[in-house]
Amino acid sequence: MSIEDRTRPTSGRDKFNRYGSVIAISCFFVRWFPKTIRALLWDASRPFGGAIALLLRYALLRADSAAVGRNVYIGRNVTILNRHNLRIGSNVSIHENCYLDAVGGCTIGNDVSIAHGCSLLSFDHDWRCTDIAIKYNPIATAMVTIADDVWIGAGARLLSGVTIETRCIIAAGAVVTRAVPSGSLYGGVPARKIRDLPRSVEIETSRFK
């Protein structure tokens, strides 16, 4: 049995390839819609699942983002702000109720899974100016980077300036405040290293189905 046979089902990639021409045509036409219309369509599609809503969100994301690869799944009620500063690779899933603000820049690599209820924040409030309330202090921005082959568990929070290196797992509920080195499992608040991940792809793909 090949490594490919042991990985998770590839139905998303299969469907993307099967309906590639329909997807390409949809992306072509959507990009010509006025920006205000695209924003309205995004908001209108957010509560819905199903193939049409998924296709529409993908096409809108392609039109509004700096770069988007193939087979990108955007679940229901996902909020993505400042999409012009967002870059996403291929075979990426962003599941229900996630919140991404790319005001400071956000890059997501290939083969990344972001479970439901996660937040990716590329900005932070300053608090050092005591003459005004903290909420009105200046905002500092810093890019969030997620490399290839990363799994982010449900409810995780990635704060501004964080880099997740390749082949990492972020445990559910973790709050990531610093860089995560390659091949690591991080969890907790704030997130700390729990252990190294095995390097064998054959072992890992069977463990985390």
PDB file of C-alpha atoms in Angstrom:
ATOM      1  CA  MET A   1       0.000   0.000   0.000  1.00  0.00           C
ATOM      2  CA  SER A   2       1.412   3.410  -0.976  1.00  0.00           C
ATOM      3  CA  ILE A   3       1.680   6.396   1.322  1.00  0.00           C
ATOM      4  CA  GLU A   4      -1.062   8.062  -0.696  1.00  0.00           C
ATOM      5  CA  ASP A   5      -3.406   5.165   0.050  1.00  0.00           C
ATOM      6  CA  ARG A   6      -2.843   5.581   3.784  1.00  0.00           C
ATOM      7  CA  THR A   7      -3.635   9.288   3.903  1.00  0.00           C
ATOM      8  CA  ARG A   8      -7.012  10.819   4.561  1.00  0.00           C
ATOM      9  CA  PRO A   9      -9.621  10.487   1.784  1.00  0.00           C
ATOM     10  CA  THR A  10      -8.853  12.693  -1.188  1.00  0.00           C
ATOM     11  CA  SER A  11     -12.492  13.330  -2.138  1.00  0.00           C
ATOM     12  CA  GLY A  12     -11.995  17.111  -1.952  1.00  0.00           C
ATOM     13  CA  ARG A  13      -9.070  16.993  -4.349  1.00  0.00           C
ATOM     14  CA  ASP A  14     -10.865  14.492  -6.571  1.00  0.00           C
ATOM     15  CA  LYS A  15     -13.938  16.712  -6.814  1.00  0.00           C
ATOM     16  CA  PHE A  16     -11.818  19.784  -7.471  1.00  0.00           C
ATOM     17  CA  ASN A  17     -10.091  18.007 -10.345  1.00  0.00           C
ATOM     18  CA  ARG A  18     -13.335  16.547 -11.664  1.00  0.00           C
ATOM     19  CA  TYR A  19     -15.097  19.901 -11.789  1.00  0.00           C
ATOM     20  CA  GLY A  20     -12.027  21.976 -12.567  1.00  0.00           C
ATOM     21  CA  SER A  21     -13.505  23.575 -15.664  1.00  0.00           C
ATOM     22  CA  VAL A  22     -16.661  24.685 -13.823  1.00  0.00           C
ATOM     23  CA  ILE A  23     -14.542  26.098 -11.006  1.00  0.00           C
ATOM     24  CA  ALA A  24     -12.268  27.946 -13.430  1.00  0.00           C
ATOM     25  CA  ILE A  25     -15.220  29.497 -15.270  1.00  0.00           C
ATOM     26  CA  SER A  26     -16.827  30.554 -11.989  1.00  0.00           C
ATOM     27  CA  CYS A  27     -13.603  32.180 -10.815  1.00  0.00           C
ATOM     28  CA  PHE A  28     -13.241  33.997 -14.125  1.00  0.00           C
ATOM     29  CA  PHE A  29     -16.687  35.576 -13.952  1.00  0.00           C
ATOM     30  CA  VAL A  30     -16.678  36.365 -10.222  1.00  0.00           C
ATOM     31  CA  ARG A  31     -13.487  38.386 -10.440  1.00  0.00           C
ATOM     32  CA  TRP A  32     -15.271  40.858 -12.726  1.00  0.00           C
ATOM     33  CA  PHE A  33     -17.982  41.581 -10.155  1.00  0.00           C
ATOM     34  CA  PRO A  34     -17.615  44.941  -8.381  1.00  0.00           C
ATOM     35  CA  LYS A  35     -15.912  44.716  -5.001  1.00  0.00           C
ATOM     36  CA  THR A  36     -19.087  45.747  -3.169  1.00  0.00           C
ATOM     37  CA  ILE A  37     -21.036  42.952  -4.870  1.00  0.00           C
ATOM     38  CA  ARG A  38     -18.355  40.420  -3.970  1.00  0.00           C
ATOM     39  CA  ALA A  39     -18.540  41.532  -0.332  1.00  0.00           C
ATOM     40  CA  LEU A  40     -22.322  41.107  -0.321  1.00  0.00           C
ATOM     41  CA  LEU A  41     -22.055  37.661  -1.906  1.00  0.00           C
ATOM     42  CA  TRP A  42     -19.487  36.578   0.674  1.00  0.00           C
ATOM     43  CA  ASP A  43     -21.746  37.643   3.537  1.00  0.00           C
ATOM     44  CA  ALA A  44     -24.757  36.000   1.900  1.00  0.00           C
ATOM     45  CA  SER A  45     -22.934  32.685   1.431  1.00  0.00           C
ATOM     46  CA  ARG A  46     -21.432  32.482   4.930  1.00  0.00           C
ATOM     47  CA  PRO A  47     -24.284  30.599   6.685  1.00  0.00           C
ATOM     48  CA  PHE A  48     -24.576  27.906   4.029  1.00  0.00           C
ATOM     49  CA  GLY A  49     -22.865  24.629   3.245  1.00  0.00           C
ATOM     50  CA  GLY A  50     -23.224  22.659   0.050  1.00  0.00           C
ATOM     51  CA  ALA A  51     -21.394  22.712  -3.236  1.00  0.00           C
ATOM     52  CA  ILE A  52     -22.740  26.022  -4.556  1.00  0.00           C
ATOM     53  CA  ALA A  53     -21.870  27.988  -1.418  1.00  0.00           C
ATOM     54  CA  LEU A  54     -18.416  26.388  -1.257  1.00  0.00           C
ATOM     55  CA  LEU A  55     -17.771  27.170  -4.918  1.00  0.00           C
ATOM     56  CA  LEU A  56     -18.903  30.761  -4.469  1.00  0.00           C
ATOM     57  CA  ARG A  57     -16.683  31.330  -1.438  1.00  0.00           C
ATOM     58  CA  TYR A  58     -13.705  29.831  -3.243  1.00  0.00           C
ATOM     59  CA  ALA A  59     -14.258  32.018  -6.295  1.00  0.00           C
ATOM     60  CA  LEU A  60     -14.673  35.119  -4.138  1.00  0.00           C
ATOM     61  CA  LEU A  61     -11.531  34.274  -2.194  1.00  0.00           C
ATOM     62  CA  ARG A  62      -9.596  33.876  -5.447  1.00  0.00           C
ATOM     63  CA  ALA A  63     -10.866  37.264  -6.612  1.00  0.00           C
ATOM     64  CA  ASP A  64     -10.067  39.172  -3.425  1.00  0.00           C
ATOM     65  CA  SER A  65      -6.897  37.561  -2.064  1.00  0.00           C
ATOM     66  CA  ALA A  66      -3.264  38.072  -2.973  1.00  0.00           C
ATOM     67  CA  ALA A  67      -2.946  34.383  -3.931  1.00  0.00           C
ATOM     68  CA  VAL A  68      -5.057  31.232  -3.530  1.00  0.00           C
ATOM     69  CA  GLY A  69      -4.133  27.718  -4.670  1.00  0.00           C
ATOM     70  CA  ARG A  70      -6.257  24.750  -5.648  1.00  0.00           C
ATOM     71  CA  ASN A  71      -8.761  22.870  -3.521  1.00  0.00           C
ATOM     72  CA  VAL A  72      -9.312  25.403  -0.734  1.00  0.00           C
ATOM     73  CA  TYR A  73     -12.290  24.666   1.527  1.00  0.00           C
ATOM     74  CA  ILE A  74     -13.933  27.539   3.416  1.00  0.00           C
ATOM     75  CA  GLY A  75     -16.577  26.307   5.865  1.00  0.00           C
ATOM     76  CA  ARG A  76     -19.714  28.017   7.082  1.00  0.00           C
ATOM     77  CA  ASN A  77     -19.565  31.267   9.052  1.00  0.00           C
ATOM     78  CA  VAL A  78     -15.876  31.853   8.385  1.00  0.00           C
ATOM     79  CA  THR A  79     -14.837  35.497   8.669  1.00  0.00           C
ATOM     80  CA  ILE A  80     -11.830  36.613   6.613  1.00  0.00           C
ATOM     81  CA  LEU A  81     -10.919  40.306   6.800  1.00  0.00           C
ATOM     82  CA  ASN A  82      -8.370  42.184   4.688  1.00  0.00           C
ATOM     83  CA  ARG A  83      -8.232  39.396   2.154  1.00  0.00           C
ATOM     84  CA  HIS A  84      -5.925  41.426  -0.084  1.00  0.00           C
ATOM     85  CA  ASN A  85      -3.120  40.598   2.385  1.00  0.00           C
ATOM     86  CA  LEU A  86      -3.890  36.868   2.451  1.00  0.00           C
ATOM     87  CA  ARG A  87      -1.973  34.123   0.633  1.00  0.00           C
ATOM     88  CA  ILE A  88      -3.176  30.503   0.735  1.00  0.00           C
ATOM     89  CA  GLY A  89      -1.623  27.432  -0.874  1.00  0.00           C
ATOM     90  CA  SER A  90      -3.352  24.299  -2.158  1.00  0.00           C
ATOM     91  CA  ASN A  91      -5.278  21.590  -0.297  1.00  0.00           C
ATOM     92  CA  VAL A  92      -6.221  23.860   2.592  1.00  0.00           C
ATOM     93  CA  SER A  93      -9.315  23.570   4.773  1.00  0.00           C
ATOM     94  CA  ILE A  94     -10.592  26.354   7.019  1.00  0.00           C
ATOM     95  CA  HIS A  95     -13.522  24.983   8.950  1.00  0.00           C
ATOM     96  CA  GLU A  96     -16.635  26.484  10.458  1.00  0.00           C
ATOM     97  CA  ASN A  97     -16.622  29.629  12.622  1.00  0.00           C
ATOM     98  CA  CYS A  98     -12.970  30.554  12.091  1.00  0.00           C
ATOM     99  CA  TYR A  99     -11.846  34.195  12.210  1.00  0.00           C
ATOM    100  CA  LEU A 100      -8.906  35.491  10.161  1.00  0.00           C
ATOM    101  CA  ASP A 101      -7.766  39.098  10.019  1.00  0.00           C
ATOM    102  CA  ALA A 102      -4.915  39.558   7.552  1.00  0.00           C
ATOM    103  CA  VAL A 103      -4.430  43.294   8.105  1.00  0.00           C
ATOM    104  CA  GLY A 104      -0.761  42.634   8.936  1.00  0.00           C
ATOM    105  CA  GLY A 105      -0.396  39.876   6.357  1.00  0.00           C
ATOM    106  CA  CYS A 106      -1.190  36.176   6.567  1.00  0.00           C
ATOM    107  CA  THR A 107       0.370  33.305   4.635  1.00  0.00           C
ATOM    108  CA  ILE A 108      -0.957  29.729   4.776  1.00  0.00           C
ATOM    109  CA  GLY A 109       1.007  27.000   3.006  1.00  0.00           C
ATOM    110  CA  ASN A 110      -0.048  23.765   1.327  1.00  0.00           C
ATOM    111  CA  ASP A 111      -1.805  20.821   3.006  1.00  0.00           C
ATOM    112  CA  VAL A 112      -2.997  22.806   6.022  1.00  0.00           C
ATOM    113  CA  SER A 113      -6.079  21.988   8.110  1.00  0.00           C
ATOM    114  CA  ILE A 114      -7.531  24.652  10.402  1.00  0.00           C
ATOM    115  CA  ALA A 115     -10.253  23.179  12.599  1.00  0.00           C
ATOM    116  CA  HIS A 116     -13.440  24.958  13.611  1.00  0.00           C
ATOM    117  CA  GLY A 117     -13.441  27.994  15.852  1.00  0.00           C
ATOM    118  CA  CYS A 118      -9.820  29.075  15.310  1.00  0.00           C
ATOM    119  CA  SER A 119      -8.558  32.658  15.201  1.00  0.00           C
ATOM    120  CA  LEU A 120      -5.593  34.024  13.244  1.00  0.00           C
ATOM    121  CA  LEU A 121      -4.779  37.612  14.227  1.00  0.00           C
ATOM    122  CA  SER A 122      -2.089  39.631  12.471  1.00  0.00           C
ATOM    123  CA  PHE A 123      -2.463  42.695  14.697  1.00  0.00           C
ATOM    124  CA  ASP A 124      -2.302  43.617  18.357  1.00  0.00           C
ATOM    125  CA  HIS A 125      -3.305  46.592  20.502  1.00  0.00           C
ATOM    126  CA  ASP A 126      -0.591  48.646  22.081  1.00  0.00           C
ATOM    127  CA  TRP A 127      -1.275  49.680  25.679  1.00  0.00           C
ATOM    128  CA  ARG A 128       1.623  51.944  26.625  1.00  0.00           C
ATOM    129  CA  CYS A 129      -0.068  55.278  25.948  1.00  0.00           C
ATOM    130  CA  THR A 130      -1.718  56.007  29.296  1.00  0.00           C
ATOM    131  CA  ASP A 131      -3.458  59.190  28.147  1.00  0.00           C
ATOM    132  CA  ILE A 132      -6.121  57.237  26.290  1.00  0.00           C
ATOM    133  CA  ALA A 133      -8.024  54.009  26.841  1.00  0.00           C
ATOM    134  CA  ILE A 134      -6.273  50.811  25.776  1.00  0.00           C
ATOM    135  CA  LYS A 135      -8.894  50.167  23.113  1.00  0.00           C
ATOM    136  CA  TYR A 136      -7.891  53.443  21.422  1.00  0.00           C
ATOM    137  CA  ASN A 137      -4.146  52.833  21.596  1.00  0.00           C
ATOM    138  CA  PRO A 138      -2.379  52.316  18.253  1.00  0.00           C
ATOM    139  CA  ILE A 139      -2.523  48.938  16.561  1.00  0.00           C
ATOM    140  CA  ALA A 140       0.692  47.095  15.741  1.00  0.00           C
ATOM    141  CA  THR A 141       0.659  44.625  12.850  1.00  0.00           C
ATOM    142  CA  ALA A 142       2.837  41.575  12.208  1.00  0.00           C
ATOM    143  CA  MET A 143       2.471  38.738   9.722  1.00  0.00           C
ATOM    144  CA  VAL A 144       1.129  35.321  10.656  1.00  0.00           C
ATOM    145  CA  THR A 145       2.794  32.502   8.717  1.00  0.00           C
ATOM    146  CA  ILE A 146       1.728  28.859   8.566  1.00  0.00           C
ATOM    147  CA  ALA A 147       4.057  26.605   6.594  1.00  0.00           C
ATOM    148  CA  ASP A 148       3.144  23.412   4.710  1.00  0.00           C
ATOM    149  CA  ASP A 149       1.687  20.328   6.403  1.00  0.00           C
ATOM    150  CA  VAL A 150       0.224  21.879   9.556  1.00  0.00           C
ATOM    151  CA  TRP A 151      -2.820  20.843  11.567  1.00  0.00           C
ATOM    152  CA  ILE A 152      -4.359  23.462  13.845  1.00  0.00           C
ATOM    153  CA  GLY A 153      -6.798  22.035  16.392  1.00  0.00           C
ATOM    154  CA  ALA A 154     -10.237  23.401  17.231  1.00  0.00           C
ATOM    155  CA  GLY A 155     -10.388  26.717  19.025  1.00  0.00           C
ATOM    156  CA  ALA A 156      -6.680  27.526  18.729  1.00  0.00           C
ATOM    157  CA  ARG A 157      -5.548  31.152  18.665  1.00  0.00           C
ATOM    158  CA  LEU A 158      -2.554  32.332  16.623  1.00  0.00           C
ATOM    159  CA  LEU A 159      -1.431  35.820  17.618  1.00  0.00           C
ATOM    160  CA  SER A 160       0.379  38.401  15.527  1.00  0.00           C
ATOM    161  CA  GLY A 161       3.917  37.704  14.387  1.00  0.00           C
ATOM    162  CA  VAL A 162       3.660  33.939  14.876  1.00  0.00           C
ATOM    163  CA  THR A 163       5.299  31.485  12.473  1.00  0.00           C
ATOM    164  CA  ILE A 164       4.304  27.807  12.438  1.00  0.00           C
ATOM    165  CA  GLU A 165       7.001  25.827  10.670  1.00  0.00           C
ATOM    166  CA  THR A 166       6.359  22.806   8.466  1.00  0.00           C
ATOM    167  CA  ARG A 167       4.799  19.585   9.785  1.00  0.00           C
ATOM    168  CA  CYS A 168       3.421  20.808  13.110  1.00  0.00           C
ATOM    169  CA  ILE A 169       0.315  20.201  15.187  1.00  0.00           C
ATOM    170  CA  ILE A 170      -1.250  22.896  17.346  1.00  0.00           C
ATOM    171  CA  ALA A 171      -3.463  21.297  19.997  1.00  0.00           C
ATOM    172  CA  ALA A 172      -7.096  22.322  20.456  1.00  0.00           C
ATOM    173  CA  GLY A 173      -7.521  25.464  22.526  1.00  0.00           C
ATOM    174  CA  ALA A 174      -3.859  26.481  22.369  1.00  0.00           C
ATOM    175  CA  VAL A 175      -2.842  30.136  22.328  1.00  0.00           C
ATOM    176  CA  VAL A 176       0.295  30.492  20.188  1.00  0.00           C
ATOM    177  CA  THR A 177       2.395  33.541  21.017  1.00  0.00           C
ATOM    178  CA  ARG A 178       5.784  32.582  19.570  1.00  0.00           C
ATOM    179  CA  ALA A 179       7.368  30.663  16.711  1.00  0.00           C
ATOM    180  CA  VAL A 180       6.758  26.914  16.526  1.00  0.00           C
ATOM    181  CA  PRO A 181       9.692  24.893  15.136  1.00  0.00           C
ATOM    182  CA  SER A 182       9.263  22.207  12.507  1.00  0.00           C
ATOM    183  CA  GLY A 183       8.067  18.760  13.562  1.00  0.00           C
ATOM    184  CA  SER A 184       6.520  19.829  16.875  1.00  0.00           C
ATOM    185  CA  LEU A 185       3.297  19.356  18.820  1.00  0.00           C
ATOM    186  CA  TYR A 186       2.431  22.496  20.785  1.00  0.00           C
ATOM    187  CA  GLY A 187      -0.432  23.013  23.228  1.00  0.00           C
ATOM    188  CA  GLY A 188      -1.558  25.014  26.221  1.00  0.00           C
ATOM    189  CA  VAL A 189      -2.024  28.673  27.175  1.00  0.00           C
ATOM    190  CA  PRO A 190       0.397  30.056  26.245  1.00  0.00           C
ATOM    191  CA  ALA A 191       1.379  27.230  23.904  1.00  0.00           C
ATOM    192  CA  ARG A 192       4.480  25.232  24.808  1.00  0.00           C
ATOM    193  CA  LYS A 193       6.191  22.280  23.202  1.00  0.00           C
ATOM    194  CA  ILE A 194       4.641  18.961  24.205  1.00  0.00           C
ATOM    195  CA  ARG A 195       6.774  16.660  22.107  1.00  0.00           C
ATOM    196  CA  ASP A 196       8.478  16.135  18.764  1.00  0.00           C
ATOM    197  CA  LEU A 197       6.494  14.465  16.034  1.00  0.00           C
ATOM    198  CA  PRO A 198       7.758  11.262  14.387  1.00  0.00           C
ATOM    199  CA  ARG A 199       9.415  11.941  11.071  1.00  0.00           C
ATOM    200  CA  SER A 200       7.861   8.975   9.261  1.00  0.00           C
ATOM    201  CA  VAL A 201       5.010  10.076   7.027  1.00  0.00           C
ATOM    202  CA  GLU A 202       3.633   6.513   7.016  1.00  0.00           C
ATOM    203  CA  ILE A 203       3.317   6.521  10.820  1.00  0.00           C
ATOM    204  CA  GLU A 204       1.817   9.970  11.097  1.00  0.00           C
ATOM    205  CA  THR A 205      -0.829   9.631   8.411  1.00  0.00           C
ATOM    206  CA  SER A 206      -2.254   6.544  10.079  1.00  0.00           C
ATOM    207  CA  ARG A 207      -2.279   8.157  13.549  1.00  0.00           C
ATOM    208  CA  PHE A 208      -4.241  11.274  12.735  1.00  0.00           C
ATOM    209  CA  LYS A 209      -7.055  10.149  10.462  1.00  0.00           C
TER     210      LYS A 209
END
